[in-house]
PDB file of C-alpha atoms in Angstrom:
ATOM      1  CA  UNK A   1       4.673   7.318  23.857  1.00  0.00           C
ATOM      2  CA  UNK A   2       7.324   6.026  21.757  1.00  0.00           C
ATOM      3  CA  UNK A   3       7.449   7.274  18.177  1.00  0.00           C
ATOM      4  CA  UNK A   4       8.313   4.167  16.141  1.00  0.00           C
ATOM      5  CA  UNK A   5       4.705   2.904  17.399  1.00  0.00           C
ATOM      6  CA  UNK A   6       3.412   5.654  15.697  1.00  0.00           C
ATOM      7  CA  UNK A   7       5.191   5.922  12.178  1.00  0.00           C
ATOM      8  CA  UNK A   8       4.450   1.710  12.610  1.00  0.00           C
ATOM      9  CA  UNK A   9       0.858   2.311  12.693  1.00  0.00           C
ATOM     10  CA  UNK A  10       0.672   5.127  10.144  1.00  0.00           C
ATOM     11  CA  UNK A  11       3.220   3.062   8.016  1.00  0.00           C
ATOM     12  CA  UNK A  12       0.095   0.071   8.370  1.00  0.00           C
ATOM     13  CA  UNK A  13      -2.893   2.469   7.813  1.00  0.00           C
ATOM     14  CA  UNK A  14      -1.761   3.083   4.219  1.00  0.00           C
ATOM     15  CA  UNK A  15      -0.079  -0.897   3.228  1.00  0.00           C
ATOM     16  CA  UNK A  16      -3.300  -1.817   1.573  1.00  0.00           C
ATOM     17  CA  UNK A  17      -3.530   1.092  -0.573  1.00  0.00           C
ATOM     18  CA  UNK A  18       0.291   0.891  -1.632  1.00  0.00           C
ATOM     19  CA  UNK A  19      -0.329  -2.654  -2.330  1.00  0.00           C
ATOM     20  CA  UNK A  20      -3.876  -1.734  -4.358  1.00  0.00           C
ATOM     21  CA  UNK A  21      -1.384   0.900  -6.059  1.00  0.00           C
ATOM     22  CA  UNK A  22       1.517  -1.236  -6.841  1.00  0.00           C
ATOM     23  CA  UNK A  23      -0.975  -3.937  -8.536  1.00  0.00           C
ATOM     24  CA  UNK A  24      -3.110  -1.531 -10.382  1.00  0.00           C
ATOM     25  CA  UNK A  25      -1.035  -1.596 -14.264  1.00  0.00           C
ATOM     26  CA  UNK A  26       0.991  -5.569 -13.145  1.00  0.00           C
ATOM     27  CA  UNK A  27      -0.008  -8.289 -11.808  1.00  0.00           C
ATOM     28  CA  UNK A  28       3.241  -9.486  -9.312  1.00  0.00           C
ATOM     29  CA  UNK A  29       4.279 -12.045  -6.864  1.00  0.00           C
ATOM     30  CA  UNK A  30       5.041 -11.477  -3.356  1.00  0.00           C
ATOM     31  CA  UNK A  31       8.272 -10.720  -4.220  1.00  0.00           C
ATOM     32  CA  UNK A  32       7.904  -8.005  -6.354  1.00  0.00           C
ATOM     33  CA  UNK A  33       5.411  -6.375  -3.843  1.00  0.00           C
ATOM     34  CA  UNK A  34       7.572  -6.525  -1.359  1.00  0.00           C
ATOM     35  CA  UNK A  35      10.644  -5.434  -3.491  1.00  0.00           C
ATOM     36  CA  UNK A  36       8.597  -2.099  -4.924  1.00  0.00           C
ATOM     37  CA  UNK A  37       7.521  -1.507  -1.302  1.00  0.00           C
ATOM     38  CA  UNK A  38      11.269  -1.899   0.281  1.00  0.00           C
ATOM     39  CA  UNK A  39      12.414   0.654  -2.616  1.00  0.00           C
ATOM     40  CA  UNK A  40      10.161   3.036  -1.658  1.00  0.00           C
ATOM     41  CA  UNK A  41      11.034   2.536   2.112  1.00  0.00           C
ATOM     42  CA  UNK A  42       8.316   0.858   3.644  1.00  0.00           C
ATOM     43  CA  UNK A  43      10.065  -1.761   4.921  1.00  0.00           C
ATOM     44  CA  UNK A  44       7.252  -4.751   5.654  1.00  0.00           C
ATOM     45  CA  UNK A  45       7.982  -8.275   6.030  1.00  0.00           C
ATOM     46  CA  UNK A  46       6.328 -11.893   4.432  1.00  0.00           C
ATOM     47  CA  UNK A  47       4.572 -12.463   7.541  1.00  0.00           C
ATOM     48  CA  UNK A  48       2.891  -8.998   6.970  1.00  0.00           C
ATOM     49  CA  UNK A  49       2.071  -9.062   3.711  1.00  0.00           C
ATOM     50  CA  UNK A  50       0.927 -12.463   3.512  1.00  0.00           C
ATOM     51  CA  UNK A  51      -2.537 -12.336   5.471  1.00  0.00           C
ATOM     52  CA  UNK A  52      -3.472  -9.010   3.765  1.00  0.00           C
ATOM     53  CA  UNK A  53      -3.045 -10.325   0.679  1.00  0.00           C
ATOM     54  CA  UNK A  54      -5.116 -12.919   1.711  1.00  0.00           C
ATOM     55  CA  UNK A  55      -7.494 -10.124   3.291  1.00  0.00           C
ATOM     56  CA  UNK A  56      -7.675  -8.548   0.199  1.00  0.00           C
ATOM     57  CA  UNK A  57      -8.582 -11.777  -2.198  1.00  0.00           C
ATOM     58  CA  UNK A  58     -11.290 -12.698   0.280  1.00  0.00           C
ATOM     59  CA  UNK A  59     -12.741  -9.314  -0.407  1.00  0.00           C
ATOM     60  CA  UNK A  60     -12.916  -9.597  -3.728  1.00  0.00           C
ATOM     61  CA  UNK A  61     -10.305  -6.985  -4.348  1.00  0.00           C
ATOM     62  CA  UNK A  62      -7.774  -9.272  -6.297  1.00  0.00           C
ATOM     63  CA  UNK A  63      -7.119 -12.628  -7.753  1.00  0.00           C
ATOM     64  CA  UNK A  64      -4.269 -14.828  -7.885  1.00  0.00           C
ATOM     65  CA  UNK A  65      -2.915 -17.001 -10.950  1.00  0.00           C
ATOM     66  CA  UNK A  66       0.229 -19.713 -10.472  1.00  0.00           C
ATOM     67  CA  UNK A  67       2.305 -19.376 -13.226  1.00  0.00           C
ATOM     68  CA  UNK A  68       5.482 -21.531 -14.101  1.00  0.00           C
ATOM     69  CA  UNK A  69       9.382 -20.084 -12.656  1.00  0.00           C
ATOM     70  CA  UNK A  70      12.561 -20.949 -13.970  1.00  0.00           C
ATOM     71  CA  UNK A  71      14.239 -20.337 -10.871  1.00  0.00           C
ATOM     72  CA  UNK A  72      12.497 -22.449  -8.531  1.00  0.00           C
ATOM     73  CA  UNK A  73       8.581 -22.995  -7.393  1.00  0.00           C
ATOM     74  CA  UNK A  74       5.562 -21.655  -9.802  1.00  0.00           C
ATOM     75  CA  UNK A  75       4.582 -18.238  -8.207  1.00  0.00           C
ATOM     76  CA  UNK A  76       1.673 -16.797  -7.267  1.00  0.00           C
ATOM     77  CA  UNK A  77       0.850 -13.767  -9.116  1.00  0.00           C
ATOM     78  CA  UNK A  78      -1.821 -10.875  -7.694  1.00  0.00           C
ATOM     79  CA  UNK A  79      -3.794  -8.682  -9.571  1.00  0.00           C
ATOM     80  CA  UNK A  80      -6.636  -6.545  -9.351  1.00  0.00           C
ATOM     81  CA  UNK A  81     -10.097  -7.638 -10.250  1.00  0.00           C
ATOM     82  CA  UNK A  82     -12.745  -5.222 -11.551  1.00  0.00           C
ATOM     83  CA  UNK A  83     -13.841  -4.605  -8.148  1.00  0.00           C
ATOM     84  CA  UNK A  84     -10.626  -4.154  -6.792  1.00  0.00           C
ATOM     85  CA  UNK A  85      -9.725  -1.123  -9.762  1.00  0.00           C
ATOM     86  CA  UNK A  86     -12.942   0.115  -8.218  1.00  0.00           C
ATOM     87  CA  UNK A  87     -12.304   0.082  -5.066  1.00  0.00           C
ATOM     88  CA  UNK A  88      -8.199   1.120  -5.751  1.00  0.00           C
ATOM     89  CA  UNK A  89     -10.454   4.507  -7.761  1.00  0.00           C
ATOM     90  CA  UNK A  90     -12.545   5.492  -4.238  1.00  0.00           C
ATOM     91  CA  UNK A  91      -8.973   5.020  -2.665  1.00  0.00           C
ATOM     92  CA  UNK A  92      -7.217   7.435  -4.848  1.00  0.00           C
ATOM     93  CA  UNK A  93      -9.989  10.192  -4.107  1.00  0.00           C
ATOM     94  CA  UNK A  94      -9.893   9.582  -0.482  1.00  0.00           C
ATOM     95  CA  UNK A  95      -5.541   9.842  -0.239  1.00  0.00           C
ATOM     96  CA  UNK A  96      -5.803  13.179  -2.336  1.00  0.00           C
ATOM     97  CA  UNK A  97      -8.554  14.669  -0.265  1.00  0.00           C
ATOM     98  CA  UNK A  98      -6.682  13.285   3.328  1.00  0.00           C
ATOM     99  CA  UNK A  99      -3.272  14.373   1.344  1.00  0.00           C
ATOM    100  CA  UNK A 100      -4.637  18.174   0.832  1.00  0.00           C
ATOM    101  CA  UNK A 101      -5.979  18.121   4.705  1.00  0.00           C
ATOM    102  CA  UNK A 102      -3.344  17.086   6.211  1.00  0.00           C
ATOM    103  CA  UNK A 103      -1.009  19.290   4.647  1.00  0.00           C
ATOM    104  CA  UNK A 104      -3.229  22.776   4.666  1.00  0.00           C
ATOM    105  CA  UNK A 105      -3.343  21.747   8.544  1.00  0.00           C
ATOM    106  CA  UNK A 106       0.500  21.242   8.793  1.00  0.00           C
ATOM    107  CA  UNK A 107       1.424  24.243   6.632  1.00  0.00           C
ATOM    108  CA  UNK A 108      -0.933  26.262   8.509  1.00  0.00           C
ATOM    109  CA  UNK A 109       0.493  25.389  11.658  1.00  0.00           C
ATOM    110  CA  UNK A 110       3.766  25.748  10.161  1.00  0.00           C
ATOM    111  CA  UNK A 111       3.400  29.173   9.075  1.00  0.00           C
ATOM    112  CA  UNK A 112       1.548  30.339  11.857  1.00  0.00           C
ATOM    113  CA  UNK A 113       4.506  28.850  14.287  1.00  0.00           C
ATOM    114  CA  UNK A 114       6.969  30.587  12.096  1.00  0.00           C
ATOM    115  CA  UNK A 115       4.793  33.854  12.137  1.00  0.00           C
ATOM    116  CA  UNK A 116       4.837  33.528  15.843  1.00  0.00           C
ATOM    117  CA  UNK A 117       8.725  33.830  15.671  1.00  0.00           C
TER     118      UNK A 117
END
């Protein structure tokens, strides 16, 4: 089993969340997104992004508006619709509660292996 499948998949299983996040106070354009997600060092690419975001519209999770650039093409900004601040709400709950599992289960085992020492 190779590792970088892993940290891929577990990198994958939280995208739409960080996305949800990174939306919740600004509407952005792909751009942006992809900028605050790069910073952060979840490195994901157009090709990625581009059908969840599309995932995520058809859902009813956000909306899109084109607005004019001055540096090339109107952009497409996202942003969170009510049901999507909803939704983003449930999410929160659900990361803290996985958050405080997973680490009472790795600091137990932690301790316990150190213990064991």
């Amino acid at each position: 089993m190779k590792i970088e499948n892993t940290k891929a998949q577990m990198r994958k299983g939280v995208l739409e969340y960080c996305i949800l996040s990174i939306l919740r106070d600004d509407d952005a354009y792909v751009a942006e997104i992809l900028g605050t997600l790069k910073d952060a060092k979840m490195l994901v690419v157009e090709g990625t992004i581009y059908p969840l975001l599309t995932r995520l519209k058809n859902a009813g999770l956000l909306s899109y508006r084109w607005e004019e650039s001055t540096s090339g093409p109107p952009r497409k900004y996202y942003g969170l619709t009510e049901t999507g601040k909803i939704f983003l709400s449930e999410l929160n709950t659900t990361w803290d509660e996985l958050h405080n599992a997973v680490t009472l289960v790795t600091k137990q085992k932690t301790n316990k292996n150190e213990q064991d020492s």
